[in-house]
Amino acid sequence: ATPLVLRDAHGVAERIQQQRQGAYRVDASRSALYMPRTKAFPKNTEIEVTITLTTDGNPGPLVAQVTPSPAAVTVRQHHSFVELPPLGSYRPRRHDVRIGVMGTMFHDYASPITEPVEHRVISRHQLRKKDPAAALSDPVEPIVYYVDNGAPEPIRSALVEGASWWNQAFEAAGFRNAFIVKVLPEDADPMDVRYNMIHWVHRSTRGWSYGGSLSDPRTGQILKGNVSLGSLRVRQDYMLATGLVDVASASGGGDPAGLDGWCDAGGGGDAEYLADLDPATDAMAMSLARIRQLSAHEVGHTLGFAHNFAASTYGGRASVMDYPSPVVKITNGRIDLSDAYGTGIGSYDKWAVRYAYSEARTPEAEEQMLETILREGIAAGHIYISDEDARPAGAAHPLASLWDSGSDPVAELRHAMRVRQIGLTNFGLENVPVGAPLSQLEAKLVPLYLHHRYQLQAAVKTLGGVNYSFAVRAASGTSPAQVQQVVPAARQRDALAAVLETLRPEALTLPPAIVSLIPPRASGFGGPNTELFPGRTSPVFDPVGVATLAADLSVSALLQPERAARLIDFHARDATMPSFRDVLDALVQQVWKSPAAGDASQALVQRATRATTLARLFDLIADADASPLVRAEAESAVRDLGAWLREAGRDTADAAAAADEIARFLARPESTYKRTAPLAVPPGDPIGGR
């Protein structure tokens, strides 16, 4: 087996080359079995190897960040050989598109011609009642998860508590004491396939956390759940909280630098790194509440459940399988984080567990039970919308978004802007601890200034949006109204108005009091993984650049090509619906034709927003992948803007320069035409890989 395992089985060299970080190859003379993690257990054998990849070329900067010598990259790769359960000991369960239970698909080429070749079954653990006739029964064998005993307190307790929420759902499915969470005993080995694990791992960035599972490919039965939670994720929540509320009030007057110091060091440190802090403070309470929710979310994946990105909009946080935005309230004019993240499992989660794990005595009874469960959940208002329907910039479902909140995305955008305004008004020296370089205020400012970014992405989906579900053909027929409905025109126009409000100069301009407090970055701070604003006034903080990247979020959302094409289509079907030209005219009115901004700073931001808008219009016109109809509408709007700018009375230098730029662009000298590209928006989602 040695040649089998001593190879680059994970394709690390290929991935490095894909990222343009260098051409690497395996050096067999510097690769070997790694015996400390090569072990045998009753149901699995684990083999780990040390692989050395070398290059004769120039290694890239990403590689250099994570290895002592980028010319020779040493990685460990792991191979698991797992005993599969005997066929017949587990009954596979059919997959259904109406509910977010993940599945396994395989091809059976012996299927009758009247049936599909593709067969889909769900992924789930084996769970059986001791008393199948009882409505509520103990299981024959419970599902037990173990939390990494290396996780520090109070993180460890938060992980146990959050994961344990799932027991509520299993009780709803008829199982008592069926889901148990413990801390891994000292004498247990997490590589043993009999232990479902929740790992606390360190990476160089605040990367994604993962909930994966080892499953029988023949049946979908989950043999081991494996959760990897990135230790730096808590840092971002603490950063967000201490940007919204000042450190002094968040810490009760104490010194919260312990958390920042621990996080900046990479998430290691002593088990007491948080224990000295007051857990009742808003910022700390919010951070730990997020860890509980994250634990429940990733464990949910290992139980077989997919993301449901519509669940934040109904049932009061209907699922932990959505990506949660912190609910930030305004109480007596002040920011209130007391209910930032939910507690417990959601109503949708209970529905999903009922579908995946409820027990029936016969296959015939199971089919009837599953259909009943599905109909009951749909009748109760449960909506399931998946990743591919929520993540793209041009996604159409108005309720499917990441990191959003509330049942009305448009109203929540306006609320987020009010929260942002309060936070910016109160932002100052006390948002960093005593002794911290003032340049660190910028890191706190990033998530506060962009507090509205995800609610903006959610609200804009109402424009050109379509309410739909993953419907199936019913025996009695399915009406078009049950399949999809275009969002009403009035709702679309309200969404457009809310997005345009984010482009007002007074909303984009940073208060002068904040700008005056942020000096050039202190020496030794602001490394490659520090998330700060880009700018064009280096080394001095660039408030105009900050405003333009926020404006770009809104402008790019309104000019998104697929959304624009839908607007054209829906307006052609129903003239009462807003057209894409309506959107273009409203955008030009807000950015170019509104009254001049009140003060010099706002006037400068207004000019920069105009340049950004024009650049994005040019991008859309030149986009070869966009619909020709969309490009034609955009070009017509730009021509009309150019003519308006040249009218008498608008002979300012800005107007003349913009009119000239439009003329140059429309002349199509694409090989020589150069423009300044808009600044990149700082990362919002986790930024690291596995």
XYZ file of C-alpha atoms in Angstrom, residues 29-470:
442
model
C 12.941 11.062 -1.152
C 11.459 13.509 1.359
C 8.085 11.772 1.830
C 7.302 9.033 4.339
C 4.676 7.388 6.511
C 3.822 9.433 9.599
C 3.553 6.779 12.288
C 2.120 8.812 15.225
C -1.142 9.143 13.286
C -1.091 5.755 11.590
C -3.382 3.639 13.750
C -5.860 0.752 13.718
C -9.305 0.722 15.334
C -12.081 -1.885 15.400
C -13.851 -0.455 12.326
C -11.197 1.614 10.578
C -7.497 1.842 9.768
C -5.943 5.297 9.520
C -2.737 5.986 7.586
C -1.100 9.393 7.555
C 1.828 10.397 5.392
C 4.225 13.312 5.182
C 4.456 14.590 1.607
C 7.065 17.120 0.543
C 6.354 19.228 -2.539
C 9.241 21.114 -4.115
C 9.568 23.728 -6.813
C 12.388 25.113 -8.918
C 10.407 28.217 -9.755
C 9.213 31.236 -7.807
C 6.776 30.361 -5.009
C 3.780 32.634 -4.593
C 3.077 34.891 -1.585
C 0.174 32.779 -0.303
C 2.466 29.783 0.072
C 5.129 31.900 1.750
C 2.614 32.994 4.416
C 2.047 29.466 5.728
C 5.339 27.600 5.371
C 8.847 28.250 6.780
C 10.451 27.640 3.383
C 8.169 28.050 0.358
C 10.664 26.255 -1.888
C 9.767 22.993 -0.120
C 6.217 22.638 1.173
C 5.591 19.790 3.584
C 1.998 18.673 4.149
C 0.425 15.695 5.838
C -2.238 13.747 3.978
C -4.564 11.227 5.539
C -6.090 8.007 4.251
C -8.967 6.207 5.949
C -9.906 2.603 5.304
C -13.349 2.071 6.834
C -15.438 -1.057 7.228
C -18.872 -0.616 5.645
C -21.936 -1.954 7.438
C -23.567 -5.069 5.961
C -26.156 -4.370 3.277
C -29.675 -4.814 4.583
C -28.907 -3.465 8.051
C -30.066 0.024 7.048
C -33.052 1.128 4.982
C -32.192 3.968 2.549
C -34.690 6.833 2.409
C -35.671 8.685 -0.745
C -34.519 12.234 -1.368
C -37.112 14.976 -1.931
C -36.396 18.423 -3.402
C -38.982 20.130 -1.182
C -36.892 19.832 1.968
C -33.217 20.452 2.663
C -31.994 16.985 3.516
C -28.769 16.275 1.634
C -28.501 13.184 -0.486
C -26.338 10.699 -2.295
C -26.883 10.113 -6.004
C -25.837 7.002 -7.892
C -26.584 5.575 -11.342
C -28.387 2.294 -11.861
C -28.183 1.451 -15.563
C -30.435 -1.560 -15.041
C -33.370 0.720 -14.201
C -36.499 0.182 -16.338
C -36.846 2.690 -19.155
C -39.871 4.178 -17.382
C -37.689 5.115 -14.383
C -34.690 7.459 -14.134
C -31.162 6.098 -14.156
C -30.248 8.480 -11.333
C -31.273 7.312 -7.877
C -31.161 9.729 -4.948
C -31.261 8.806 -1.280
C -30.773 11.052 1.741
C -27.778 11.052 4.061
C -28.540 10.284 7.727
C -27.315 8.369 10.724
C -28.833 5.006 11.629
C -31.399 5.625 14.374
C -34.007 3.147 15.569
C -36.512 3.124 18.415
C -36.327 0.606 21.194
C -40.132 0.582 21.101
C -41.271 1.175 17.505
C -44.906 1.390 18.606
C -44.294 4.237 21.071
C -44.836 7.839 20.036
C -41.744 8.754 22.074
C -39.070 6.130 22.657
C -35.446 5.854 23.666
C -33.217 4.802 20.747
C -31.562 1.437 20.379
C -28.323 3.386 20.167
C -28.160 7.187 20.489
C -26.211 9.499 18.195
C -23.303 10.803 20.275
C -21.043 13.727 19.316
C -17.784 14.600 21.052
C -16.331 18.086 21.398
C -12.571 18.491 21.005
C -11.134 18.450 24.527
C -8.478 20.919 23.357
C -11.068 23.660 22.858
C -10.608 26.316 25.575
C -13.310 27.517 27.934
C -15.778 29.138 27.590
C -15.700 28.095 23.928
C -15.881 24.406 24.831
C -19.066 24.822 26.863
C -20.615 26.939 24.114
C -19.866 24.214 21.548
C -21.466 21.547 23.740
C -24.530 23.671 24.407
C -25.104 24.694 20.797
C -24.706 21.187 19.382
C -27.056 19.814 22.074
C -29.914 21.894 20.695
C -30.505 19.168 18.122
C -31.975 16.914 20.794
C -35.078 19.149 20.660
C -35.585 18.184 17.025
C -35.095 14.476 17.639
C -37.737 14.594 20.361
C -40.114 16.119 17.813
C -39.345 13.092 15.598
C -40.274 10.639 18.375
C -36.881 9.940 19.961
C -36.037 10.574 23.612
C -32.374 11.027 24.594
C -31.371 10.240 21.025
C -28.790 13.002 20.536
C -26.025 13.431 23.115
C -23.014 15.762 23.162
C -19.990 15.154 25.386
C -16.415 16.363 25.707
C -14.028 13.808 24.205
C -12.447 11.675 26.969
C -8.683 11.917 27.338
C -8.205 8.242 26.406
C -10.310 8.449 23.212
C -8.872 9.051 19.755
C -10.805 11.371 17.405
C -9.645 9.310 14.405
C -11.743 6.357 15.622
C -14.697 6.192 13.234
C -16.992 5.392 16.144
C -16.626 8.968 17.459
C -18.559 11.786 15.798
C -16.278 14.792 16.312
C -16.508 18.561 16.715
C -12.938 19.828 16.173
C -11.593 23.254 17.157
C -8.959 24.067 14.522
C -6.514 26.887 13.806
C -5.891 28.454 10.410
C -4.048 31.503 9.191
C -7.292 33.378 8.431
C -10.858 33.448 9.715
C -11.758 30.679 7.291
C -14.986 28.812 6.829
C -16.075 26.163 9.283
C -17.152 22.820 7.888
C -19.571 20.073 8.757
C -18.783 16.926 6.798
C -19.508 13.265 7.146
C -18.197 9.887 6.149
C -21.055 8.005 4.471
C -21.697 4.643 2.900
C -21.809 5.486 -0.836
C -24.212 2.602 -1.466
C -26.947 3.741 0.899
C -26.233 7.248 2.226
C -25.870 6.021 5.793
C -23.634 8.386 7.783
C -20.891 6.485 9.567
C -19.089 9.427 11.186
C -19.801 13.134 11.506
C -16.784 15.450 11.410
C -17.094 19.151 12.232
C -14.161 21.568 11.845
C -14.735 24.931 13.518
C -12.227 27.679 12.753
C -10.945 29.297 15.930
C -10.671 32.772 14.383
C -14.375 33.056 13.594
C -15.109 34.322 17.110
C -12.724 37.208 16.460
C -14.908 38.632 13.700
C -18.012 38.597 15.873
C -16.131 40.311 18.667
C -14.769 42.809 16.142
C -18.288 43.516 14.873
C -19.697 43.884 18.372
C -16.964 46.213 19.593
C -17.397 48.335 16.477
C -21.107 48.705 17.181
C -20.708 49.415 20.904
C -17.722 51.026 22.578
C -15.286 48.814 24.457
C -15.723 50.618 27.758
C -19.454 49.922 27.976
C -19.057 46.464 26.453
C -16.511 45.432 29.054
C -17.952 47.129 32.093
C -14.797 49.206 32.302
C -12.457 46.226 32.082
C -9.740 45.554 29.587
C -10.952 43.335 26.711
C -7.561 43.157 25.030
C -7.223 39.515 26.034
C -9.536 38.381 23.258
C -7.893 40.546 20.613
C -4.451 39.396 21.707
C -5.488 35.748 21.599
C -7.069 36.122 18.176
C -4.205 38.079 16.668
C -1.853 35.342 17.832
C -3.778 32.813 15.771
C -6.365 31.522 18.224
C -4.106 29.471 20.460
C -3.041 30.575 23.881
C -4.114 29.414 27.299
C -7.469 27.930 28.172
C -8.050 31.012 30.303
C -7.830 33.425 27.340
C -11.500 34.357 27.766
C -12.136 33.239 31.320
C -10.906 36.512 32.825
C -13.437 38.507 30.823
C -16.925 39.268 32.062
C -19.201 36.883 30.102
C -22.153 39.180 30.700
C -20.789 41.938 28.496
C -22.629 42.559 25.244
C -19.656 41.881 22.995
C -18.602 38.691 24.733
C -22.159 37.427 25.099
C -22.742 38.035 21.389
C -19.541 36.215 20.436
C -20.365 33.148 22.527
C -23.964 33.137 21.267
C -22.580 32.996 17.733
C -20.320 30.056 18.665
C -23.337 28.134 19.978
C -25.212 28.804 16.765
C -22.203 27.884 14.636
C -21.800 24.606 16.510
C -25.448 23.727 15.899
C -25.179 24.746 12.236
C -22.128 22.656 11.380
C -23.391 19.644 13.343
C -26.581 19.980 11.313
C -24.590 19.369 8.138
C -23.123 16.193 9.635
C -26.645 15.009 10.470
C -27.534 15.331 6.786
C -29.040 18.803 6.475
C -28.314 21.410 3.793
C -28.333 25.177 4.096
C -31.749 26.816 4.055
C -31.192 30.448 3.164
C -34.870 31.401 3.344
C -35.248 30.359 6.994
C -34.220 33.720 8.466
C -37.340 35.333 6.994
C -40.078 33.327 8.699
C -40.932 31.638 11.959
C -38.613 33.822 14.013
C -35.301 32.263 12.947
C -36.794 29.040 11.640
C -33.498 27.204 11.172
C -29.935 27.083 12.413
C -29.065 25.990 8.867
C -29.325 29.567 7.600
C -26.368 31.948 7.870
C -27.455 34.264 10.686
C -27.042 37.983 10.784
C -26.799 39.393 14.299
C -30.133 40.977 15.187
C -29.173 44.483 16.253
C -31.998 46.353 17.925
C -32.344 50.040 18.713
C -33.496 50.585 22.289
C -33.971 54.135 23.547
C -31.801 55.380 20.713
C -28.927 53.050 21.583
C -27.658 49.869 19.931
C -28.886 46.730 21.693
C -27.090 43.391 21.151
C -29.045 41.431 23.771
C -30.844 39.302 21.166
C -28.104 39.166 18.532
C -28.302 35.402 17.930
C -31.049 32.898 18.567
C -31.152 30.127 21.125
C -32.290 26.610 20.352
C -33.298 24.728 17.271
C -35.806 26.123 14.768
C -39.206 24.909 13.617
C -37.856 24.103 10.147
C -35.076 22.010 11.706
C -37.633 19.939 13.569
C -39.483 19.392 10.296
C -36.285 18.299 8.552
C -35.376 15.878 11.361
C -38.869 14.414 11.235
C -38.430 13.738 7.516
C -34.946 12.259 7.852
C -35.243 10.288 11.069
C -38.899 9.450 11.876
C -39.305 5.688 11.897
C -41.849 3.588 10.015
C -42.262 -0.183 10.223
C -42.568 -0.956 6.506
C -41.459 0.699 3.233
C -45.111 1.301 2.325
C -45.839 2.956 5.651
C -42.672 5.020 5.286
C -43.761 6.475 1.937
C -47.098 7.537 3.373
C -45.409 8.963 6.482
C -42.905 10.991 4.478
C -45.543 12.509 2.209
C -47.629 13.442 5.244
C -44.628 15.111 6.898
C -43.859 17.069 3.735
C -47.431 18.284 3.284
C -47.702 19.311 6.942
C -44.489 21.315 6.784
C -45.404 23.088 3.557
C -48.880 23.878 4.920
C -47.224 25.317 8.045
C -45.313 27.779 5.833
C -41.873 26.196 5.757
C -39.780 27.339 2.790
C -36.553 25.677 1.664
C -34.225 27.513 -0.718
C -30.704 26.244 -1.348
C -27.194 27.609 -1.925
C -27.357 27.898 -5.688
C -30.544 29.959 -5.352
C -29.105 32.367 -2.781
C -25.372 32.856 -3.316
C -25.169 34.288 -6.874
C -25.252 38.070 -7.207
C -28.166 37.704 -9.613
C -30.217 35.343 -7.422
C -33.956 35.875 -7.871
C -35.725 34.647 -4.742
C -36.525 37.697 -2.561
C -36.283 35.718 0.694
C -33.119 33.693 0.029
C -29.976 35.439 1.225
C -26.914 34.910 3.392
C -26.351 36.864 6.623
C -29.719 38.642 6.386
C -32.426 39.108 8.992
C -36.173 39.597 9.331
C -39.278 38.829 7.306
C -39.119 42.050 5.257
C -35.691 42.469 3.596
C -36.456 46.016 2.465
C -37.569 47.234 5.886
C -34.546 45.521 7.425
C -32.212 47.387 5.054
C -33.613 50.674 6.291
C -33.217 49.452 9.881
C -29.614 48.399 9.197
C -28.869 51.872 7.865
C -30.263 53.397 11.081
C -28.129 51.039 13.182
C -25.113 51.980 11.081
C -25.827 55.688 11.554
C -26.044 55.323 15.349
C -22.867 53.267 15.405
C -20.964 55.800 13.316
C -22.240 58.691 15.412
C -20.943 57.054 18.599
C -17.757 55.566 17.119
C -14.531 56.853 18.610
C -11.574 56.264 20.875
C -13.426 53.941 23.228
C -13.963 51.375 20.467
C -10.383 50.190 21.034
C -8.845 49.301 24.405
C -6.395 51.474 26.270
C -2.897 51.015 24.862
C -4.021 49.929 21.384
C -2.651 51.859 18.360
C -5.323 54.242 17.131
C -4.815 52.911 13.625
C -6.648 49.788 14.846
C -9.825 51.841 14.826
C -9.907 51.194 11.083
C -10.276 47.438 11.608
C -13.249 48.086 13.909
C -14.694 50.546 11.415
C -14.781 48.107 8.483
C -17.677 45.891 9.686
C -19.525 48.899 11.141
C -19.342 51.067 8.018
C -20.366 48.060 5.903
C -22.953 46.879 8.436
C -25.682 47.071 5.783
C -23.876 45.121 3.047
C -25.696 41.780 3.406
C -29.099 43.314 4.045
C -28.528 45.369 0.887
C -27.888 42.157 -1.048
C -31.085 40.712 0.426
C -33.242 43.763 -0.294
C -32.149 44.168 -3.898
C -33.402 40.632 -4.680
C -36.939 41.981 -4.351
C -36.210 44.023 -7.488
C -36.774 41.666 -10.398
C -37.521 38.992 -7.823
C -39.580 35.816 -8.101
C -41.167 33.913 -5.234
C -40.871 30.211 -5.962
C -40.410 26.859 -4.299
C -38.967 23.518 -5.331
